[in-house]
Amino acid sequence: MCTVTYIPQEGNQYILTSNRDEQASRSPQNITRIEQKGVELIFPRDEGAGGTWIAVANTDQVVCLLNGAFDQHQRNPPYRKSRGIMVLEFFEYENAAQFLKKYEFQGMEPFTMIICEQGKLIEFRWDGEHPFVKELDTTTQYIWSSSTLYTEEVKQKRRDWFATWQAENEQPDLKAIMDFHRNAGDGDPFNDVIMNRNGLVQTVSITNIIRKKAQIDVHYHDLLNQRLKTAKNELSRELVESI
């Protein structure tokens, strides 16, 4: 949940990719598929709290979570509930607007949430006291890094790596995106895009969300076991034709 890129593709399509930096014991080996209030969800389930950092719905909605809002914050537990559980609860609401209006964020630890919903891209940050909502241009490429692990100086360095990669890849496909998520950096294992801080926290997985014309594909790369798991959610004809 710590390095995320959004790369638009032709025809209102996109690839959202998330490198998860976490304790190895919390890393799932499989993709979970459930039905929740009539909505089909696909996500890797966190082995600790049981939630997730990234989830896909057949309602053409994707939610991706990063820890922290703008800066490193002082933890002050206990918190109301796990942020990963909140990601799953997002899909209990009709849309992002209803979630942002009605969900109780007080008592939640700071986070950044990226929402892709039916042709919209929304960045939502909660700093522990106030919400910050921004609708982004879906034709622009973006990178985010977790504020709990990376200082502003390091986040800027990562944006610089991203800018260099963009200049070398004018129309990046999945292969080029994966090359960035696997290899970007300057040889510093604490802060490279594939990171490892003495085994305590490390990049345990890479998840690609590939929005196609009539479906959303999920590629879950389990780096600890060197396995790839895939799944897809087919979108309704009405949703496909409306976008």
PDB file of C-alpha atoms in Angstrom:
ATOM      1  CA  MET A   1       0.000   0.000   0.000  1.00  0.00           C
ATOM      2  CA  CYS A   2       2.983   2.217  -0.346  1.00  0.00           C
ATOM      3  CA  THR A   3       3.827   3.003  -3.988  1.00  0.00           C
ATOM      4  CA  VAL A   4       0.973   3.496  -6.453  1.00  0.00           C
ATOM      5  CA  THR A   5       0.873   4.620 -10.081  1.00  0.00           C
ATOM      6  CA  TYR A   6      -2.048   5.448 -12.342  1.00  0.00           C
ATOM      7  CA  ILE A   7      -1.354   5.190 -16.076  1.00  0.00           C
ATOM      8  CA  PRO A   8      -4.184   5.996 -18.524  1.00  0.00           C
ATOM      9  CA  GLN A   9      -4.569   3.844 -21.615  1.00  0.00           C
ATOM     10  CA  GLU A  10      -6.513   4.364 -24.834  1.00  0.00           C
ATOM     11  CA  GLY A  11     -10.313   4.311 -24.780  1.00  0.00           C
ATOM     12  CA  ASN A  12     -11.018   5.343 -21.153  1.00  0.00           C
ATOM     13  CA  GLN A  13      -8.899   2.482 -19.912  1.00  0.00           C
ATOM     14  CA  TYR A  14      -6.135   2.588 -17.293  1.00  0.00           C
ATOM     15  CA  ILE A  15      -3.646   0.542 -15.303  1.00  0.00           C
ATOM     16  CA  LEU A  16      -3.419   1.163 -11.558  1.00  0.00           C
ATOM     17  CA  THR A  17      -0.440  -0.542  -9.913  1.00  0.00           C
ATOM     18  CA  SER A  18       0.342  -0.861  -6.215  1.00  0.00           C
ATOM     19  CA  ASN A  19       3.567  -2.027  -4.540  1.00  0.00           C
ATOM     20  CA  ARG A  20       2.738  -3.106  -1.017  1.00  0.00           C
ATOM     21  CA  ASP A  21       5.417  -2.497   1.620  1.00  0.00           C
ATOM     22  CA  GLU A  22       4.512  -4.453   4.747  1.00  0.00           C
ATOM     23  CA  GLN A  23       5.557  -7.138   7.204  1.00  0.00           C
ATOM     24  CA  ALA A  24       5.923 -10.439   5.381  1.00  0.00           C
ATOM     25  CA  SER A  25       3.570 -12.186   7.825  1.00  0.00           C
ATOM     26  CA  ARG A  26       0.659 -10.001   6.678  1.00  0.00           C
ATOM     27  CA  SER A  27       1.048 -10.731   2.981  1.00  0.00           C
ATOM     28  CA  PRO A  28      -1.681 -12.906   1.391  1.00  0.00           C
ATOM     29  CA  GLN A  29      -0.839 -15.633  -1.097  1.00  0.00           C
ATOM     30  CA  ASN A  30      -4.175 -15.636  -2.918  1.00  0.00           C
ATOM     31  CA  ILE A  31      -6.871 -13.376  -4.316  1.00  0.00           C
ATOM     32  CA  THR A  32     -10.220 -13.342  -2.535  1.00  0.00           C
ATOM     33  CA  ARG A  33     -13.563 -13.074  -4.341  1.00  0.00           C
ATOM     34  CA  ILE A  34     -16.738 -12.322  -2.394  1.00  0.00           C
ATOM     35  CA  GLU A  35     -20.230 -10.962  -2.981  1.00  0.00           C
ATOM     36  CA  GLN A  36     -21.125  -8.069  -0.694  1.00  0.00           C
ATOM     37  CA  LYS A  37     -24.649  -6.668  -0.886  1.00  0.00           C
ATOM     38  CA  GLY A  38     -24.948  -7.718  -4.505  1.00  0.00           C
ATOM     39  CA  VAL A  39     -21.526  -6.390  -5.506  1.00  0.00           C
ATOM     40  CA  GLU A  40     -18.784  -8.747  -6.709  1.00  0.00           C
ATOM     41  CA  LEU A  41     -15.462  -7.847  -5.074  1.00  0.00           C
ATOM     42  CA  ILE A  42     -11.955  -9.076  -5.856  1.00  0.00           C
ATOM     43  CA  PHE A  43      -9.052  -8.262  -3.538  1.00  0.00           C
ATOM     44  CA  PRO A  44      -6.018  -9.689  -1.727  1.00  0.00           C
ATOM     45  CA  ARG A  45      -7.054 -10.061   1.923  1.00  0.00           C
ATOM     46  CA  ASP A  46      -4.609  -8.794   4.549  1.00  0.00           C
ATOM     47  CA  GLU A  47      -3.506 -11.647   6.808  1.00  0.00           C
ATOM     48  CA  GLY A  48      -3.482  -9.351   9.842  1.00  0.00           C
ATOM     49  CA  ALA A  49      -6.643  -7.269  10.164  1.00  0.00           C
ATOM     50  CA  GLY A  50      -8.610  -9.063   7.433  1.00  0.00           C
ATOM     51  CA  GLY A  51      -9.175  -6.021   5.233  1.00  0.00           C
ATOM     52  CA  THR A  52      -7.323  -4.992   2.096  1.00  0.00           C
ATOM     53  CA  TRP A  53      -5.335  -2.180   0.535  1.00  0.00           C
ATOM     54  CA  ILE A  54      -6.798  -2.606  -2.959  1.00  0.00           C
ATOM     55  CA  ALA A  55     -10.144  -3.889  -4.208  1.00  0.00           C
ATOM     56  CA  VAL A  56     -12.082  -4.105  -7.482  1.00  0.00           C
ATOM     57  CA  ALA A  57     -15.863  -4.234  -7.946  1.00  0.00           C
ATOM     58  CA  ASN A  58     -17.974  -5.241 -10.939  1.00  0.00           C
ATOM     59  CA  THR A  59     -19.625  -1.813 -10.576  1.00  0.00           C
ATOM     60  CA  ASP A  60     -16.535  -0.335 -12.303  1.00  0.00           C
ATOM     61  CA  GLN A  61     -15.047   0.857  -9.020  1.00  0.00           C
ATOM     62  CA  VAL A  62     -11.497   0.440  -7.745  1.00  0.00           C
ATOM     63  CA  VAL A  63     -10.203   1.582  -4.351  1.00  0.00           C
ATOM     64  CA  CYS A  64      -6.523   1.701  -3.406  1.00  0.00           C
ATOM     65  CA  LEU A  65      -5.217   2.734   0.021  1.00  0.00           C
ATOM     66  CA  LEU A  66      -1.906   4.198   1.177  1.00  0.00           C
ATOM     67  CA  ASN A  67      -1.030   4.785   4.823  1.00  0.00           C
ATOM     68  CA  GLY A  68      -0.730   8.421   5.876  1.00  0.00           C
ATOM     69  CA  ALA A  69      -2.136  11.612   4.401  1.00  0.00           C
ATOM     70  CA  PHE A  70       0.442  14.337   3.699  1.00  0.00           C
ATOM     71  CA  ASP A  71       3.245  13.851   6.224  1.00  0.00           C
ATOM     72  CA  GLN A  72       4.479  11.293   8.706  1.00  0.00           C
ATOM     73  CA  HIS A  73       2.093  11.336  11.664  1.00  0.00           C
ATOM     74  CA  GLN A  74       2.425  10.325  15.286  1.00  0.00           C
ATOM     75  CA  ARG A  75       0.372   7.169  15.826  1.00  0.00           C
ATOM     76  CA  ASN A  76      -2.221   7.468  18.568  1.00  0.00           C
ATOM     77  CA  PRO A  77      -4.058   4.140  18.939  1.00  0.00           C
ATOM     78  CA  PRO A  78      -6.541   2.736  19.548  1.00  0.00           C
ATOM     79  CA  TYR A  79      -8.247   3.687  16.285  1.00  0.00           C
ATOM     80  CA  ARG A  80     -11.907   3.129  15.495  1.00  0.00           C
ATOM     81  CA  LYS A  81     -11.206   0.363  12.980  1.00  0.00           C
ATOM     82  CA  SER A  82      -8.698  -0.905  10.450  1.00  0.00           C
ATOM     83  CA  ARG A  83      -8.281   1.206   7.349  1.00  0.00           C
ATOM     84  CA  GLY A  84      -8.297  -2.023   5.321  1.00  0.00           C
ATOM     85  CA  ILE A  85     -11.776  -2.853   6.617  1.00  0.00           C
ATOM     86  CA  MET A  86     -12.849   0.663   5.588  1.00  0.00           C
ATOM     87  CA  VAL A  87     -11.773  -0.116   2.005  1.00  0.00           C
ATOM     88  CA  LEU A  88     -14.236  -3.029   1.889  1.00  0.00           C
ATOM     89  CA  GLU A  89     -16.958  -0.925   3.509  1.00  0.00           C
ATOM     90  CA  PHE A  90     -16.581   1.643   0.718  1.00  0.00           C
ATOM     91  CA  PHE A  91     -18.501  -0.702  -1.567  1.00  0.00           C
ATOM     92  CA  GLU A  92     -21.522  -0.707   0.745  1.00  0.00           C
ATOM     93  CA  TYR A  93     -22.271   2.819  -0.489  1.00  0.00           C
ATOM     94  CA  GLU A  94     -23.901   3.695  -3.794  1.00  0.00           C
ATOM     95  CA  ASN A  95     -20.893   5.666  -5.000  1.00  0.00           C
ATOM     96  CA  ALA A  96     -17.835   7.592  -3.859  1.00  0.00           C
ATOM     97  CA  ALA A  97     -19.851  10.753  -3.219  1.00  0.00           C
ATOM     98  CA  GLN A  98     -22.098   8.910  -0.758  1.00  0.00           C
ATOM     99  CA  PHE A  99     -19.140   7.247   0.935  1.00  0.00           C
ATOM    100  CA  LEU A 100     -17.330  10.555   1.389  1.00  0.00           C
ATOM    101  CA  LYS A 101     -20.486  12.206   2.704  1.00  0.00           C
ATOM    102  CA  LYS A 102     -21.752   9.530   5.078  1.00  0.00           C
ATOM    103  CA  TYR A 103     -18.789   7.472   6.303  1.00  0.00           C
ATOM    104  CA  GLU A 104     -17.548   8.212   9.830  1.00  0.00           C
ATOM    105  CA  PHE A 105     -13.878   9.102   9.439  1.00  0.00           C
ATOM    106  CA  GLN A 106     -13.357  10.454  12.944  1.00  0.00           C
ATOM    107  CA  GLY A 107     -11.209   8.005  14.859  1.00  0.00           C
ATOM    108  CA  MET A 108      -9.543   6.634  11.717  1.00  0.00           C
ATOM    109  CA  GLU A 109      -5.767   6.716  11.321  1.00  0.00           C
ATOM    110  CA  PRO A 110      -4.599   9.061   8.513  1.00  0.00           C
ATOM    111  CA  PHE A 111      -4.653   7.642   4.996  1.00  0.00           C
ATOM    112  CA  THR A 112      -4.728   8.432   1.292  1.00  0.00           C
ATOM    113  CA  MET A 113      -7.377   6.729  -0.855  1.00  0.00           C
ATOM    114  CA  ILE A 114      -7.317   6.564  -4.646  1.00  0.00           C
ATOM    115  CA  ILE A 115     -10.749   5.921  -6.159  1.00  0.00           C
ATOM    116  CA  CYS A 116     -11.387   5.009  -9.803  1.00  0.00           C
ATOM    117  CA  GLU A 117     -15.107   5.089 -10.419  1.00  0.00           C
ATOM    118  CA  GLN A 118     -16.926   4.948 -13.739  1.00  0.00           C
ATOM    119  CA  GLY A 119     -14.666   7.328 -15.622  1.00  0.00           C
ATOM    120  CA  LYS A 120     -13.629   9.430 -12.621  1.00  0.00           C
ATOM    121  CA  LEU A 121     -10.386   9.518 -10.633  1.00  0.00           C
ATOM    122  CA  ILE A 122     -10.550  10.819  -7.062  1.00  0.00           C
ATOM    123  CA  GLU A 123      -7.793  11.401  -4.510  1.00  0.00           C
ATOM    124  CA  PHE A 124      -9.082  11.466  -0.924  1.00  0.00           C
ATOM    125  CA  ARG A 125      -6.865  12.204   2.058  1.00  0.00           C
ATOM    126  CA  TRP A 126      -7.792  12.044   5.738  1.00  0.00           C
ATOM    127  CA  ASP A 127      -5.239  13.633   8.099  1.00  0.00           C
ATOM    128  CA  GLY A 128      -6.952  12.480  11.287  1.00  0.00           C
ATOM    129  CA  GLU A 129      -9.057  15.617  11.594  1.00  0.00           C
ATOM    130  CA  HIS A 130     -10.046  16.894   8.162  1.00  0.00           C
ATOM    131  CA  PRO A 131     -10.965  15.391   4.762  1.00  0.00           C
ATOM    132  CA  PHE A 132      -9.310  16.580   1.540  1.00  0.00           C
ATOM    133  CA  VAL A 133     -10.985  15.563  -1.725  1.00  0.00           C
ATOM    134  CA  LYS A 134      -9.576  16.221  -5.195  1.00  0.00           C
ATOM    135  CA  GLU A 135     -10.920  15.033  -8.544  1.00  0.00           C
ATOM    136  CA  LEU A 136      -8.008  14.329 -10.863  1.00  0.00           C
ATOM    137  CA  ASP A 137      -7.587  14.374 -14.629  1.00  0.00           C
ATOM    138  CA  THR A 138      -8.021  10.795 -15.861  1.00  0.00           C
ATOM    139  CA  THR A 139      -5.756  11.453 -18.865  1.00  0.00           C
ATOM    140  CA  THR A 140      -2.733  12.281 -16.675  1.00  0.00           C
ATOM    141  CA  GLN A 141      -0.197   9.880 -15.137  1.00  0.00           C
ATOM    142  CA  TYR A 142       0.291   9.932 -11.344  1.00  0.00           C
ATOM    143  CA  ILE A 143       2.490   8.445  -8.646  1.00  0.00           C
ATOM    144  CA  TRP A 144       1.855   8.309  -4.887  1.00  0.00           C
ATOM    145  CA  SER A 145       4.104   7.127  -2.049  1.00  0.00           C
ATOM    146  CA  SER A 146       3.101   6.331   1.514  1.00  0.00           C
ATOM    147  CA  SER A 147       3.667   9.216   3.925  1.00  0.00           C
ATOM    148  CA  THR A 148       4.331   6.853   6.819  1.00  0.00           C
ATOM    149  CA  LEU A 149       7.403   5.315   5.172  1.00  0.00           C
ATOM    150  CA  TYR A 150       8.760   8.041   2.926  1.00  0.00           C
ATOM    151  CA  THR A 151       9.759  11.613   3.764  1.00  0.00           C
ATOM    152  CA  GLU A 152       8.887  14.445   1.395  1.00  0.00           C
ATOM    153  CA  GLU A 153      12.497  14.421   0.184  1.00  0.00           C
ATOM    154  CA  VAL A 154      12.265  10.739  -0.721  1.00  0.00           C
ATOM    155  CA  LYS A 155       8.811  11.184  -2.284  1.00  0.00           C
ATOM    156  CA  GLN A 156      10.262  13.910  -4.501  1.00  0.00           C
ATOM    157  CA  LYS A 157      13.124  11.629  -5.496  1.00  0.00           C
ATOM    158  CA  ARG A 158      10.550   8.996  -6.484  1.00  0.00           C
ATOM    159  CA  ARG A 159       8.629  11.574  -8.521  1.00  0.00           C
ATOM    160  CA  ASP A 160      11.898  12.350 -10.293  1.00  0.00           C
ATOM    161  CA  TRP A 161      12.399   8.648 -11.107  1.00  0.00           C
ATOM    162  CA  PHE A 162       8.844   8.582 -12.408  1.00  0.00           C
ATOM    163  CA  ALA A 163       9.435  11.651 -14.591  1.00  0.00           C
ATOM    164  CA  THR A 164      12.549  10.044 -16.091  1.00  0.00           C
ATOM    165  CA  TRP A 165      10.606   6.860 -16.783  1.00  0.00           C
ATOM    166  CA  GLN A 166       7.784   8.872 -18.389  1.00  0.00           C
ATOM    167  CA  ALA A 167      10.231  10.566 -20.737  1.00  0.00           C
ATOM    168  CA  GLU A 168      11.525   7.168 -21.823  1.00  0.00           C
ATOM    169  CA  ASN A 169       8.041   5.621 -22.193  1.00  0.00           C
ATOM    170  CA  GLU A 170       5.668   7.870 -24.108  1.00  0.00           C
ATOM    171  CA  GLN A 171       2.910   5.237 -24.320  1.00  0.00           C
ATOM    172  CA  PRO A 172       3.673   2.805 -21.498  1.00  0.00           C
ATOM    173  CA  ASP A 173       2.091  -0.631 -21.539  1.00  0.00           C
ATOM    174  CA  LEU A 174       1.881  -3.156 -18.717  1.00  0.00           C
ATOM    175  CA  LYS A 175       5.415  -4.427 -19.352  1.00  0.00           C
ATOM    176  CA  ALA A 176       6.876  -0.926 -19.072  1.00  0.00           C
ATOM    177  CA  ILE A 177       4.839  -0.200 -15.945  1.00  0.00           C
ATOM    178  CA  MET A 178       6.043  -3.388 -14.298  1.00  0.00           C
ATOM    179  CA  ASP A 179       9.623  -2.467 -15.189  1.00  0.00           C
ATOM    180  CA  PHE A 180       9.204   0.769 -13.212  1.00  0.00           C
ATOM    181  CA  HIS A 181       7.570  -0.955 -10.250  1.00  0.00           C
ATOM    182  CA  ARG A 182      10.294  -3.596 -10.118  1.00  0.00           C
ATOM    183  CA  ASN A 183      13.416  -1.605 -10.941  1.00  0.00           C
ATOM    184  CA  ALA A 184      13.048   2.127 -10.243  1.00  0.00           C
ATOM    185  CA  GLY A 185      15.488   3.507  -7.702  1.00  0.00           C
ATOM    186  CA  ASP A 186      19.107   4.388  -7.076  1.00  0.00           C
ATOM    187  CA  GLY A 187      20.272   1.304  -5.204  1.00  0.00           C
ATOM    188  CA  ASP A 188      19.003   2.334  -1.740  1.00  0.00           C
ATOM    189  CA  PRO A 189      17.045  -0.674  -0.380  1.00  0.00           C
ATOM    190  CA  PHE A 190      15.314   1.529   2.211  1.00  0.00           C
ATOM    191  CA  ASN A 191      13.693   3.787  -0.407  1.00  0.00           C
ATOM    192  CA  ASP A 192      13.755   2.135  -3.848  1.00  0.00           C
ATOM    193  CA  VAL A 193      10.364   1.220  -5.333  1.00  0.00           C
ATOM    194  CA  ILE A 194      11.149  -2.387  -4.412  1.00  0.00           C
ATOM    195  CA  MET A 195      12.284  -1.762  -0.851  1.00  0.00           C
ATOM    196  CA  ASN A 196      13.526  -3.824   2.096  1.00  0.00           C
ATOM    197  CA  ARG A 197      14.273  -2.391   5.526  1.00  0.00           C
ATOM    198  CA  ASN A 198      16.222  -5.235   7.083  1.00  0.00           C
ATOM    199  CA  GLY A 199      13.313  -7.645   6.613  1.00  0.00           C
ATOM    200  CA  LEU A 200      11.069  -5.754   9.030  1.00  0.00           C
ATOM    201  CA  VAL A 201       9.167  -4.005   6.237  1.00  0.00           C
ATOM    202  CA  GLN A 202       9.622  -4.914   2.600  1.00  0.00           C
ATOM    203  CA  THR A 203       7.828  -4.912  -0.744  1.00  0.00           C
ATOM    204  CA  VAL A 204       5.812  -8.119  -0.502  1.00  0.00           C
ATOM    205  CA  SER A 205       3.624  -7.830  -3.605  1.00  0.00           C
ATOM    206  CA  ILE A 206       2.757  -5.862  -6.730  1.00  0.00           C
ATOM    207  CA  THR A 207      -0.877  -5.635  -7.825  1.00  0.00           C
ATOM    208  CA  ASN A 208      -1.956  -4.475 -11.282  1.00  0.00           C
ATOM    209  CA  ILE A 209      -5.535  -3.342 -11.834  1.00  0.00           C
ATOM    210  CA  ILE A 210      -6.123  -3.308 -15.597  1.00  0.00           C
ATOM    211  CA  ARG A 211      -9.329  -1.552 -16.651  1.00  0.00           C
ATOM    212  CA  LYS A 212     -10.345  -2.845 -20.072  1.00  0.00           C
ATOM    213  CA  LYS A 213     -13.401  -2.085 -22.166  1.00  0.00           C
ATOM    214  CA  ALA A 214     -15.734  -4.640 -20.612  1.00  0.00           C
ATOM    215  CA  GLN A 215     -13.853  -5.987 -17.604  1.00  0.00           C
ATOM    216  CA  ILE A 216     -11.279  -5.238 -14.933  1.00  0.00           C
ATOM    217  CA  ASP A 217      -8.357  -7.653 -14.637  1.00  0.00           C
ATOM    218  CA  VAL A 218      -6.375  -8.167 -11.447  1.00  0.00           C
ATOM    219  CA  HIS A 219      -2.779  -9.413 -11.532  1.00  0.00           C
ATOM    220  CA  TYR A 220      -1.428 -10.165  -8.060  1.00  0.00           C
ATOM    221  CA  HIS A 221       2.334 -10.740  -7.971  1.00  0.00           C
ATOM    222  CA  ASP A 222       3.265 -12.453  -4.702  1.00  0.00           C
ATOM    223  CA  LEU A 223       6.952 -11.497  -4.491  1.00  0.00           C
ATOM    224  CA  LEU A 224       7.643 -13.585  -1.404  1.00  0.00           C
ATOM    225  CA  ASN A 225       6.644 -16.837  -3.128  1.00  0.00           C
ATOM    226  CA  GLN A 226       7.311 -15.715  -6.717  1.00  0.00           C
ATOM    227  CA  ARG A 227       3.766 -16.511  -7.817  1.00  0.00           C
ATOM    228  CA  LEU A 228       1.272 -14.708 -10.039  1.00  0.00           C
ATOM    229  CA  LYS A 229      -2.462 -14.983  -9.382  1.00  0.00           C
ATOM    230  CA  THR A 230      -5.024 -13.465 -11.753  1.00  0.00           C
ATOM    231  CA  ALA A 231      -8.753 -12.766 -11.680  1.00  0.00           C
ATOM    232  CA  LYS A 232     -11.256 -10.591 -13.513  1.00  0.00           C
ATOM    233  CA  ASN A 233     -14.523  -8.804 -12.864  1.00  0.00           C
ATOM    234  CA  GLU A 234     -16.809  -8.410 -15.851  1.00  0.00           C
ATOM    235  CA  LEU A 235     -18.660  -5.084 -16.075  1.00  0.00           C
ATOM    236  CA  SER A 236     -22.338  -4.812 -16.912  1.00  0.00           C
ATOM    237  CA  ARG A 237     -23.262  -3.817 -20.456  1.00  0.00           C
ATOM    238  CA  GLU A 238     -24.986  -0.699 -19.130  1.00  0.00           C
ATOM    239  CA  LEU A 239     -21.799   0.464 -17.392  1.00  0.00           C
ATOM    240  CA  VAL A 240     -19.637  -0.216 -20.432  1.00  0.00           C
ATOM    241  CA  GLU A 241     -21.947   1.715 -22.755  1.00  0.00           C
ATOM    242  CA  SER A 242     -22.311   4.669 -20.380  1.00  0.00           C
ATOM    243  CA  ILE A 243     -18.609   5.507 -20.253  1.00  0.00           C
TER     244      ILE A 243
END
